[in-house]
């Protein structure tokens, strides 16, 4: 299972670089679509049940979107 920070980073990276989805999933150890779905559904349920954790995820997601967007703007990915 990915940590909260890893899941936020994964979601953000996929949002900024959708054309690189397969490579991104592979880096996170999620090359098998069934595993992706399992992780995603588990996190969705966990975040739904825990509003404080959901807020932490949102903060992490915003942080990583800004980070990946900056790299993309610089042409580093």
Coordinates of C-alpha atoms in Angstrom, one line a residue:
X1 CA 0.0 0.0 0.0
X2 CA 1.2 3.5 -0.8
X3 CA 1.7 6.0 2.0
X4 CA -0.5 9.1 2.0
X5 CA 2.3 11.2 0.5
X6 CA 3.0 8.6 -2.2
X7 CA -0.7 8.4 -3.1
X8 CA -0.9 12.3 -3.3
X9 CA 2.3 12.4 -5.4
X10 CA 1.0 9.6 -7.7
X11 CA -2.3 11.4 -8.3
X12 CA -0.6 14.7 -8.9
X13 CA 1.9 13.3 -11.3
X14 CA -0.8 11.6 -13.3
X15 CA -2.7 14.9 -13.4
X16 CA 0.3 16.8 -14.7
X17 CA 1.7 14.1 -17.0
X18 CA -1.3 12.0 -18.2
X19 CA 0.6 11.0 -21.4
X20 CA 3.2 9.2 -19.2
X21 CA 0.6 7.3 -17.1
X22 CA 2.1 3.8 -17.8
X23 CA 5.6 4.8 -16.8
X24 CA 4.3 6.6 -13.7
X25 CA 2.3 3.6 -12.6
X26 CA 5.3 1.4 -13.1
X27 CA 7.6 3.7 -10.9
X28 CA 5.0 3.3 -8.1
X29 CA 4.9 -0.5 -8.5
X30 CA 1.5 -0.4 -10.1
X31 CA 2.1 -1.8 -13.5
X32 CA -0.8 -4.2 -13.2
X33 CA -4.2 -2.4 -13.8
X34 CA -5.9 -4.6 -11.1
X35 CA -3.3 -3.4 -8.5
X36 CA -4.0 0.2 -9.5
X37 CA -7.7 -0.2 -8.9
X38 CA -7.2 -2.0 -5.6
X39 CA -4.9 0.8 -4.3
X40 CA -7.2 3.6 -5.6
X41 CA -10.3 2.1 -4.2
X42 CA -8.7 1.5 -0.8
X43 CA -7.4 5.1 -0.6
X44 CA -10.8 6.5 -1.8
X45 CA -12.5 4.7 1.0
X46 CA -9.9 5.6 3.6
X47 CA -10.1 9.3 2.6
X48 CA -13.9 9.2 2.6
X49 CA -14.0 7.9 6.2
X50 CA -11.4 10.3 7.6
X51 CA -11.9 14.0 6.8
X52 CA -8.7 15.0 8.5
X53 CA -6.6 12.6 6.4
X54 CA -8.5 13.7 3.3
X55 CA -7.4 17.3 4.1
X56 CA -3.8 16.1 4.5
X57 CA -4.1 14.3 1.1
X58 CA -5.4 17.5 -0.5
X59 CA -2.5 19.5 0.8
X60 CA -0.1 17.0 -0.4
X61 CA -1.8 16.8 -3.8
X62 CA -1.6 20.6 -4.2
X63 CA 2.0 20.5 -3.2
X64 CA 2.9 17.9 -5.7
X65 CA 0.8 19.4 -8.5
X66 CA 2.8 22.6 -8.1
X67 CA 6.1 20.6 -8.0
X68 CA 5.4 18.6 -11.1
X69 CA 3.9 21.6 -13.0
X70 CA 7.1 23.5 -12.3
X71 CA 9.2 20.7 -13.6
X72 CA 7.0 20.4 -16.7
X73 CA 7.3 24.2 -17.3
X74 CA 11.1 23.9 -17.1
X75 CA 10.9 21.1 -19.6
X76 CA 12.5 18.6 -17.2
X77 CA 9.9 15.9 -17.8

